[in-house]
Coordinates of C-alpha atoms and ligand atoms in Angstrom, one line a residue:
X345 CA -33.6 38.8 5.8
X346 CA -32.2 40.5 8.8
X347 CA -28.6 39.9 9.7
X348 CA -26.6 40.5 12.8
X349 CA -23.1 41.7 12.2
X350 CA -21.7 42.0 15.7
X351 CA -21.0 45.7 15.3
X352 CA -21.3 47.2 18.8
X353 CA -22.5 50.7 18.7
X354 CA -21.5 52.8 21.7
X355 CA -24.6 54.9 22.3
X356 CA -23.3 56.9 25.3
X357 CA -19.8 57.6 26.6
X358 CA -18.4 56.3 29.9
X359 CA -16.9 58.4 32.6
X360 CA -13.4 57.2 31.6
X361 CA -14.0 59.0 28.2
X362 CA -14.6 62.4 30.0
X363 CA -10.9 63.4 30.0
X364 CA -10.9 63.3 26.2
X365 CA -14.1 65.2 25.9
X366 CA -13.6 68.4 27.9
X367 CA -15.8 71.2 26.8
X368 CA -17.7 68.9 24.5
X369 CA -21.4 68.0 24.7
X370 CA -21.8 64.3 25.4
X371 CA -24.4 61.8 26.7
X372 CA -23.8 59.3 29.5
X373 CA -26.3 56.9 31.1
X374 CA -26.7 55.7 34.6
X375 CA -29.0 55.7 37.6
X376 CA -29.7 58.8 39.6
X377 CA -27.9 57.8 42.8
X378 CA -28.3 60.9 44.7
X379 CA -29.7 64.4 44.3
X380 CA -28.3 67.2 46.5
X381 CA -30.3 70.4 46.3
X382 CA -28.1 73.4 46.8
X383 CA -29.0 77.1 46.5
X384 CA -29.7 77.7 42.9
X385 CA -28.5 74.4 41.5
X386 CA -28.5 70.6 42.2
X387 CA -25.8 68.0 42.4
X388 CA -27.0 65.0 40.5
X389 CA -24.8 62.0 41.2
X390 CA -25.1 59.2 38.6
X391 CA -24.3 55.7 39.5
X392 CA -22.6 54.2 36.4
X393 CA -20.9 50.9 35.7
X394 CA -18.0 51.6 38.0
X395 CA -17.9 55.3 38.9
X396 CA -20.2 57.8 40.5
X397 CA -20.4 60.7 38.1
X398 CA -21.1 64.2 39.4
X399 CA -23.6 66.1 37.2
X400 CA -24.9 69.6 37.8
X401 CA -28.3 70.9 37.1
X402 CA -28.6 74.6 36.9
X403 CA -31.1 76.9 35.2
X404 CA -28.0 78.7 33.9
X405 CA -27.2 75.9 31.4
X406 CA -30.0 73.2 31.8
X407 CA -32.8 73.3 29.2
X408 CA -35.6 72.1 31.5
X409 CA -36.9 72.6 35.0
X410 CA -35.9 70.0 37.6
X411 CA -39.2 69.0 39.2
X412 CA -40.9 66.0 40.7
X413 CA -40.5 64.1 37.5
X414 CA -36.9 63.6 38.3
X415 CA -35.9 61.5 41.3
X416 CA -33.4 59.1 42.8
X417 CA -33.2 55.5 41.3
X418 CA -34.4 56.5 37.9
X419 CA -32.5 55.2 34.9
X420 CA -31.5 58.2 32.8
X421 CA -29.5 59.4 29.9
X422 CA -27.9 62.7 30.7
X423 CA -26.6 65.0 28.0
X424 CA -24.4 67.9 28.9
X425 CA -21.0 69.6 28.7
X426 CA -17.9 68.0 30.3
X427 CA -15.9 70.4 32.5
X428 CA -13.1 70.0 34.9
X429 CA -14.2 69.6 38.5
X430 CA -12.6 72.6 40.2
X431 CA -12.7 71.2 43.7
X432 CA -11.3 67.8 42.9
X433 CA -8.1 67.6 40.9
X434 CA -8.1 65.2 37.9
X435 CA -11.9 64.7 38.2
X436 CA -14.5 65.9 35.7
X437 CA -18.2 66.7 36.0
X438 CA -21.1 67.2 33.6
X439 CA -23.1 70.4 33.2
X440 CA -26.5 69.0 32.5
X441 CA -28.3 70.2 29.3
X442 CA -31.0 67.5 29.1
X443 CA -32.2 64.4 31.0
X444 CA -34.1 61.6 29.4
X445 CA -35.8 59.3 31.9
X446 CA -35.6 55.7 30.6
X447 CA -37.2 53.9 33.5
X448 CA -38.6 54.8 36.9
X449 CA -38.8 52.6 40.0
X450 CA -42.3 51.4 41.1
X451 CA -41.5 52.0 44.8
X452 CA -39.2 53.9 47.1
X453 CA -36.2 52.0 48.5
X454 CA -36.8 50.4 52.0
X455 CA -33.2 51.4 52.9
X456 CA -30.8 54.2 52.1
X457 CA -28.3 53.0 49.7
X458 CA -26.7 56.3 48.6
X459 CA -24.8 57.1 51.7
X460 CA -21.1 56.1 51.9
X461 CA -21.8 53.4 54.3
X462 CA -24.8 51.1 54.3
X463 CA -26.0 51.6 57.9
X464 CA -28.1 48.4 58.2
X465 CA -27.7 45.1 60.1
X466 CA -26.1 42.2 58.3
X467 CA -29.4 40.4 58.2
X468 CA -31.2 43.3 56.5
X469 CA -28.2 43.7 54.1
X470 CA -28.5 40.1 53.0
X471 CA -32.3 40.0 52.9
X472 CA -32.3 43.1 50.7
X473 CA -29.2 42.0 48.7
X474 CA -30.5 42.9 45.2
X475 CA -30.6 46.5 46.3
X476 CA -28.1 46.7 49.2
X477 CA -25.4 45.7 46.6
X478 CA -26.1 48.9 44.8
X479 CA -24.4 50.8 47.6
X480 CA -21.0 51.8 46.1
X481 CA -19.1 50.3 49.0
X482 CA -21.0 47.0 48.8
X483 CA -20.5 46.6 45.1
X484 CA -16.8 47.6 45.3
X485 CA -16.3 44.4 47.4
X486 CA -17.3 42.3 44.3
X487 CA -15.2 44.3 42.0
X488 CA -12.2 43.4 44.3
X489 CA -13.5 39.8 44.2
X490 CA -13.4 39.9 40.4
X491 CA -9.8 41.3 40.6
X492 CA -8.7 38.4 42.8
X493 CA -10.1 35.7 40.6
X494 CA -8.8 37.5 37.5
X495 CA -5.3 37.8 39.0
X496 CA -5.3 34.1 39.9
X497 CA -6.4 33.1 36.4
X498 CA -4.0 35.5 34.6
X499 CA -1.1 34.4 36.7
X500 CA -1.7 30.7 36.2
X501 CA -2.3 31.0 32.4
X502 CA 1.1 32.8 32.2
X503 CA 2.5 29.8 34.1
X504 CA 1.1 27.4 31.4
X505 CA -1.8 26.1 33.5
X506 CA -4.9 25.0 31.6
X507 CA -8.3 26.2 32.9
X508 CA -10.8 23.3 33.4
X509 CA -14.4 23.0 34.4
X510 CA -15.3 20.0 36.3
X511 CA -18.7 18.5 37.3
X512 CA -20.5 19.7 40.4
X513 CA -22.7 16.6 40.6
X514 CA -20.5 13.8 41.8
X515 CA -20.5 10.3 43.2
X516 CA -18.6 10.9 46.4
X517 CA -17.4 13.8 48.6
X518 CA -13.7 14.5 48.0
X519 CA -13.0 15.8 51.5
X520 CA -14.8 13.1 53.4
X521 CA -16.7 13.9 56.6
X522 CA -20.4 14.4 57.1
X523 CA -20.7 17.8 55.4
X524 CA -21.9 16.5 52.0
X525 CA -25.1 17.6 50.4
X526 CA -26.8 14.5 49.1
X527 CA -29.3 14.6 46.2
X528 CA -31.4 12.3 44.2
X529 CA -30.1 11.7 40.7
X530 CA -32.7 9.7 38.8
X531 CA -33.2 7.4 41.7
X532 CA -29.5 7.2 42.6
X533 CA -28.0 9.0 45.6
X534 CA -25.2 11.4 44.5
X535 CA -23.8 14.5 46.0
X536 CA -22.8 18.1 45.3
X537 CA -19.1 18.5 45.0
X538 CA -17.1 19.5 48.1
X539 CA -14.0 20.3 45.9
X540 CA -12.8 19.6 42.4
X541 CA -10.1 17.5 44.0
X542 CA -10.5 14.2 42.2
X543 CA -11.0 15.8 38.8
X544 CA -8.1 18.2 39.1
X545 CA -5.7 15.3 40.0
X546 CA -7.1 13.3 37.1
X547 CA -6.4 16.3 34.8
X548 CA -2.8 16.4 35.9
X549 CA -2.5 13.2 33.7
X550 CA -3.9 15.2 30.8
X551 CA -2.5 18.7 31.0
X552 CA 0.1 18.5 33.8
X553 CA -1.0 21.9 35.1
X554 CA -4.6 22.8 35.6
X555 CA -6.8 25.2 37.5
X556 CA -10.4 25.9 38.2
X557 CA -12.4 28.7 39.9
X558 CA -15.8 27.5 40.7
X559 CA -18.5 26.8 43.3
X560 CA -18.2 24.0 45.9
X561 CA -20.7 22.9 48.5
X562 CA -20.3 22.1 52.1
X563 CA -23.2 21.0 54.3
X564 CA -21.7 22.7 57.4
X565 CA -24.2 22.5 60.2
X566 CA -22.9 25.5 62.1
X567 CA -23.3 29.2 61.7
X568 CA -19.9 30.8 61.9
X569 CA -18.3 34.0 60.5
X570 CA -15.9 31.8 58.4
X571 CA -18.2 29.1 56.8
X572 CA -20.6 29.2 53.9
X573 CA -22.5 26.3 52.5
X574 CA -21.6 27.3 49.0
X575 CA -18.4 29.1 48.2
X576 CA -16.0 29.7 45.4
X577 CA -12.9 27.6 45.4
X578 CA -9.8 28.7 43.5
X579 CA -8.0 25.5 42.8
X580 CA -4.8 24.5 41.0
X581 CA -3.0 21.2 40.6
X582 CA 0.4 20.6 39.0
X583 CA 2.6 17.7 38.1
X584 CA 6.4 17.1 38.2
X585 CA 6.8 18.7 41.6
X586 CA 9.8 18.0 43.7
X587 CA 8.0 18.7 46.9
X588 CA 5.0 20.6 48.3
X589 CA 7.3 23.6 48.5
X590 CA 6.7 24.0 44.8
X591 CA 3.0 24.5 45.5
X592 CA 3.7 27.0 48.3
X593 CA 6.1 28.9 46.0
X594 CA 3.4 29.0 43.2
X595 CA 0.8 30.3 45.6
X596 CA 3.1 33.0 47.0
X597 CA 3.9 34.1 43.5
X598 CA 0.2 34.1 42.6
X599 CA -0.7 36.2 45.7
X600 CA 2.0 38.7 44.8
X601 CA 0.6 38.9 41.3
X602 CA -3.0 39.3 42.6
X603 CA -2.0 42.1 45.0
X604 CA -0.1 43.9 42.3
X605 CA -3.1 43.7 40.0
X606 CA -5.5 45.0 42.7
X607 CA -3.1 47.9 43.3
X608 CA -2.9 48.9 39.7
X609 CA -6.2 48.0 38.2
X610 CA -8.6 48.3 41.2
X611 CA -7.4 51.6 42.7
X612 CA -10.9 53.0 42.5
X613 CA -12.3 50.2 44.8
X614 CA -9.3 50.1 47.0
X615 CA -9.9 53.8 47.7
X616 CA -13.7 53.4 48.2
X617 CA -13.1 50.6 50.7
X618 CA -10.0 52.1 52.2
X619 CA -8.5 48.6 51.9
X620 CA -5.0 47.9 53.2
X621 CA -3.3 45.5 50.8
X622 CA -0.7 43.2 52.4
X623 CA 2.9 43.5 51.4
X624 CA 4.2 40.1 50.4
X625 CA 7.9 39.5 50.3
X626 CA 8.6 36.1 51.8
X627 CA 6.1 34.1 53.8
X628 CA 7.3 32.3 56.9
X629 CA 6.7 28.5 57.2
X630 CA 6.2 26.6 60.5
X631 CA 5.4 23.0 61.2
X632 CA 2.1 22.1 62.8
X633 CA 3.7 20.5 65.9
X634 CA 6.0 23.5 66.3
X635 CA 3.1 25.9 66.0
X636 CA 1.2 24.1 68.7
X637 CA 4.2 24.2 71.0
X638 CA 4.7 27.9 70.3
X639 CA 1.1 28.7 71.1
X640 CA 1.5 26.8 74.4
X641 CA 4.8 28.3 75.4
X642 CA 4.7 31.8 74.0
X643 CA 1.0 32.5 74.4
X644 CA 0.3 30.3 77.4
X645 CA -2.7 28.6 75.9
X646 CA -3.8 25.2 77.0
X647 CA -3.9 23.0 74.0
X648 CA -7.0 20.8 73.9
X649 CA -7.1 19.8 70.2
X650 CA -3.8 18.3 69.0
X651 CA -5.1 17.5 65.5
X652 CA -6.3 20.9 64.3
X653 CA -6.2 24.6 65.2
X654 CA -8.9 26.4 67.1
X655 CA -9.8 29.8 65.6
X656 CA -8.0 31.6 68.4
X657 CA -4.8 29.6 67.7
X658 CA -4.9 30.7 64.1
X659 CA -5.2 34.3 65.2
X660 CA -2.2 33.9 67.6
X661 CA -0.1 32.4 64.8
X662 CA -0.8 35.3 62.5
X663 CA 0.0 37.7 65.3
X664 CA 3.3 35.9 65.8
X665 CA 4.1 36.0 62.0
X666 CA 3.4 39.7 61.8
X667 CA 5.4 40.5 64.9
X668 CA 8.4 38.3 64.3
X669 CA 8.6 38.3 60.5
X670 CA 6.5 41.3 59.4
X671 CA 4.3 39.0 57.4
X672 CA 0.5 38.9 57.4
X673 CA 0.7 35.4 56.0
X674 CA 2.1 32.2 57.5
X675 CA 2.3 28.7 56.1
X676 CA 1.7 25.8 58.5
X677 CA 3.0 22.4 57.2
X678 CA 2.9 18.8 58.3
X679 CA -0.7 18.5 59.5
X680 CA -1.5 15.2 61.2
X681 CA -2.3 12.4 58.8
X682 CA -5.4 11.4 60.7
X683 CA -6.9 14.9 60.0
X684 CA -6.0 15.0 56.3
X685 CA -7.9 13.3 53.5
X686 CA -6.8 10.0 52.0
X687 CA -5.2 11.6 49.0
X688 CA -2.6 13.5 51.0
X689 CA 0.9 12.1 50.9
X690 CA 2.4 11.2 54.2
X691 CA 5.9 12.3 55.1
X692 CA 8.2 9.3 54.9
X693 CA 10.3 10.6 57.8
X694 CA 7.3 11.3 60.0
X695 CA 4.5 9.0 58.8
X696 CA 2.0 10.5 61.2
X697 CA 2.2 13.8 59.3
X698 CA 1.4 14.8 55.8
X699 CA 3.3 16.8 53.2
X700 CA 0.5 19.3 53.3
X701 CA 0.0 22.9 54.4
X702 CA -2.5 25.5 55.2
X703 CA -2.0 29.2 54.6
X704 CA -3.2 31.6 57.3
X705 CA -3.9 35.2 56.6
X706 CA -5.0 37.9 59.1
X707 CA -6.1 35.2 61.6
X708 CA -7.9 32.8 59.3
X709 CA -7.0 29.8 57.1
X710 CA -7.5 30.7 53.5
X711 CA -5.8 27.8 51.8
X712 CA -5.2 24.1 52.1
X713 CA -2.8 22.3 49.8
X714 CA -0.1 19.7 49.6
X715 CA 1.5 16.8 47.7
X716 CA -0.8 13.9 46.8
X717 CA -0.3 10.2 46.6
X718 CA 0.5 9.5 43.0
X719 CA 1.4 5.8 43.1
X720 CA -1.6 3.5 42.5
X721 CA -0.5 0.8 45.0
X722 CA 0.3 3.3 47.7
X723 CA -3.0 5.1 47.2
X724 CA -5.0 1.9 47.3
X725 CA -3.1 0.8 50.5
X726 CA -3.8 4.1 52.2
X727 CA -7.5 3.9 51.3
X728 CA -7.8 0.3 52.6
X729 CA -6.1 1.2 55.8
X730 CA -8.8 3.8 56.3
X731 CA -11.5 1.2 55.7
X732 CA -12.6 2.8 52.5
X733 CA -14.4 0.9 49.7
X734 CA -11.8 1.2 47.1
X735 CA -14.0 -0.1 44.3
X736 CA -16.3 2.9 44.7
X737 CA -13.4 5.1 43.7
X738 CA -12.5 3.2 40.5
X739 CA -13.1 6.1 38.2
X740 CA -10.8 8.4 40.3
X741 CA -8.1 5.7 40.7
X742 CA -8.0 5.2 36.9
X743 CA -5.7 8.2 36.8
X744 CA -3.3 6.6 39.3
X745 CA -3.5 3.1 37.8
X746 CA -2.4 4.3 34.4
X747 CA 0.3 6.6 35.7
X748 CA 0.5 10.0 37.3
X749 CA 3.6 12.2 37.9
X750 CA 4.3 13.4 41.4
X751 CA 1.9 16.2 41.9
X752 CA 0.2 18.5 44.3
X753 CA -2.0 21.5 44.4
X754 CA -4.2 23.7 46.6
X755 CA -7.7 25.2 47.2
X756 CA -8.0 28.8 48.1
X757 CA -11.4 30.1 49.4
X758 CA -12.2 33.2 47.5
X759 CA -14.7 34.6 50.0
X760 CA -12.3 34.1 52.9
X761 CA -9.6 35.9 51.0
X762 CA -11.7 38.9 50.0
X763 CA -13.2 39.2 53.4
X764 CA -9.9 39.3 55.2
X765 CA -8.3 41.5 52.6
X766 CA -11.0 44.1 53.1
X767 CA -11.0 43.7 56.9
X768 CA -14.6 42.5 57.4
X769 CA -15.4 40.3 60.4
X770 CA -18.0 38.1 58.6
X771 CA -17.5 36.0 55.5
X772 CA -21.0 36.8 54.3
X773 CA -19.7 40.3 53.5
X774 CA -17.5 38.7 50.8
X775 CA -20.3 36.6 49.3
X776 CA -22.6 38.1 46.6
X777 CA -25.6 36.0 47.6
X778 CA -24.5 33.9 50.6
X779 CA -25.8 30.4 51.2
X780 CA -25.8 29.6 54.9
X781 CA -28.0 27.6 57.4
X782 CA -31.0 29.8 56.9
X783 CA -30.5 31.5 53.6
X784 CA -31.3 30.3 50.1
X785 CA -32.8 33.5 48.9
X786 CA -32.2 36.0 47.5
Ligands
LIG343 P1 -10.3 22.6 52.3 O1 -11.5 21.7 52.6 O2 -9.4 22.9 53.5 O3 -9.4 21.9 51.2 O4 -10.8 23.9 51.6 C1 -9.9 24.8 51.0 C2 -10.2 26.2 51.4 O5 -11.5 26.5 51.1 C3 -12.0 27.4 52.0 N1 -13.2 26.9 52.7 C4 -14.3 27.5 53.0 N2 -14.7 28.7 52.7 C5 -16.0 29.1 53.0 N3 -16.9 28.3 53.6 C6 -16.5 27.0 53.9 N4 -17.4 26.2 54.5 C7 -15.2 26.6 53.6 N5 -14.5 25.4 53.7 C8 -13.3 25.6 53.2 C9 -10.9 27.8 53.0 C10 -10.0 26.6 52.8 O6 -8.7 26.8 53.2 N6 -9.3 19.8 48.2 C11 -8.7 20.6 49.3 C12 -7.7 21.6 48.7 C13 -6.5 21.0 48.1 O7 -5.8 20.3 48.9 O8 -6.2 21.2 47.0 C14 -9.8 21.4 50.0 O9 -10.9 21.6 49.6 O10 -10.3 28.9 52.5

């Protein structure tokens, strides 16, 4: 009988092991990313898990002749001697002794992926995503994306939140509106979740503090640089809050933790992308109505929408926050009740507004959050006033009926955050395989 013991054999070393193997002969594997022919020798750049590794072919120390059998995009195992790179301090390179070709591509790439910058249109980039992502700069974006989600998770676990996974096939859209994907579920009409909202509130009754990082779906019918039809929502929800300020504080602390993690653990990608991380000290807070007034008086803009911000208004607010308070973030609170979902708690002092907020960063809304209605009777009343069929929401309201502490939470769009963090104009740059009006492949 054959048994599997779970012993993981490291067949080849990684670039990070080079420092401990100077002057030793080692093997490393990777993809031949680029070959630069020089006089008398070749630079062979290997694309490995995270780093590009410089190897040198030279008849002086290589045991074979570099000919047409070796070319870019082959998967190879390279054996050679580790030496210090004399032109780049702290870096190492490999003097190639032998190369074993493990796999060769069937065709040449239709685009050049081994230059610093992928010089193709967005459309080509997305159509050829399986290969455009191999460009070091493109893939670095998704390492940063990993870092953000990792920081969010690590931070919340430290704060005693429990990670949950909620269904994506649901009975009703949490955020209301028409942007719900409907689907047939064994003859019954159901939808794809717009947000884990109902379930995260429900789980406050179970764990008090919960979070989830997962896909949500929005049937947005417009093509913009800020909207996707599927995106990753980073959500948390917490009980026993005194006010929605507890939520804004938790988010500010989470963002500080995330930026610190990126700075320390993702320096390679920060350097590749030349990313400018925001400094977060305190984040200014402004009320929605005051923000509208400010935009009108300070920036002389004629307000046409009194219920929400136009993209340009969000940009102006961020400009204001940066100029006045040196912050690239700004919280806007007390959004009009009419524009917020039924679960948002109204402000007792100004019932037309909600105890909710948005967080704007570098000109775009990246988060919505706030305090929720936790009292059963109050929630039913608010739903009835909105003409909703309360019975349809029985399973959600069970949490309220049998008791929930005062609670609140937020949803942070991962792609919006990573896109703004890295200074890209279009959200598609921050999505691995974006889903938009025209794209369901690759
Ligand atoms: P909201 O609908 O405002 O709130 O969404 C929260 C955050 O998700 C991001 N986002 C999007 N990202 C990409 N494409 C889209 N189409 C898109 N729509 C939204 C934004 C936004 O700030 N349940 C509430 C959150 C809560 O109160 O806990 C909700 O989903 O970054």
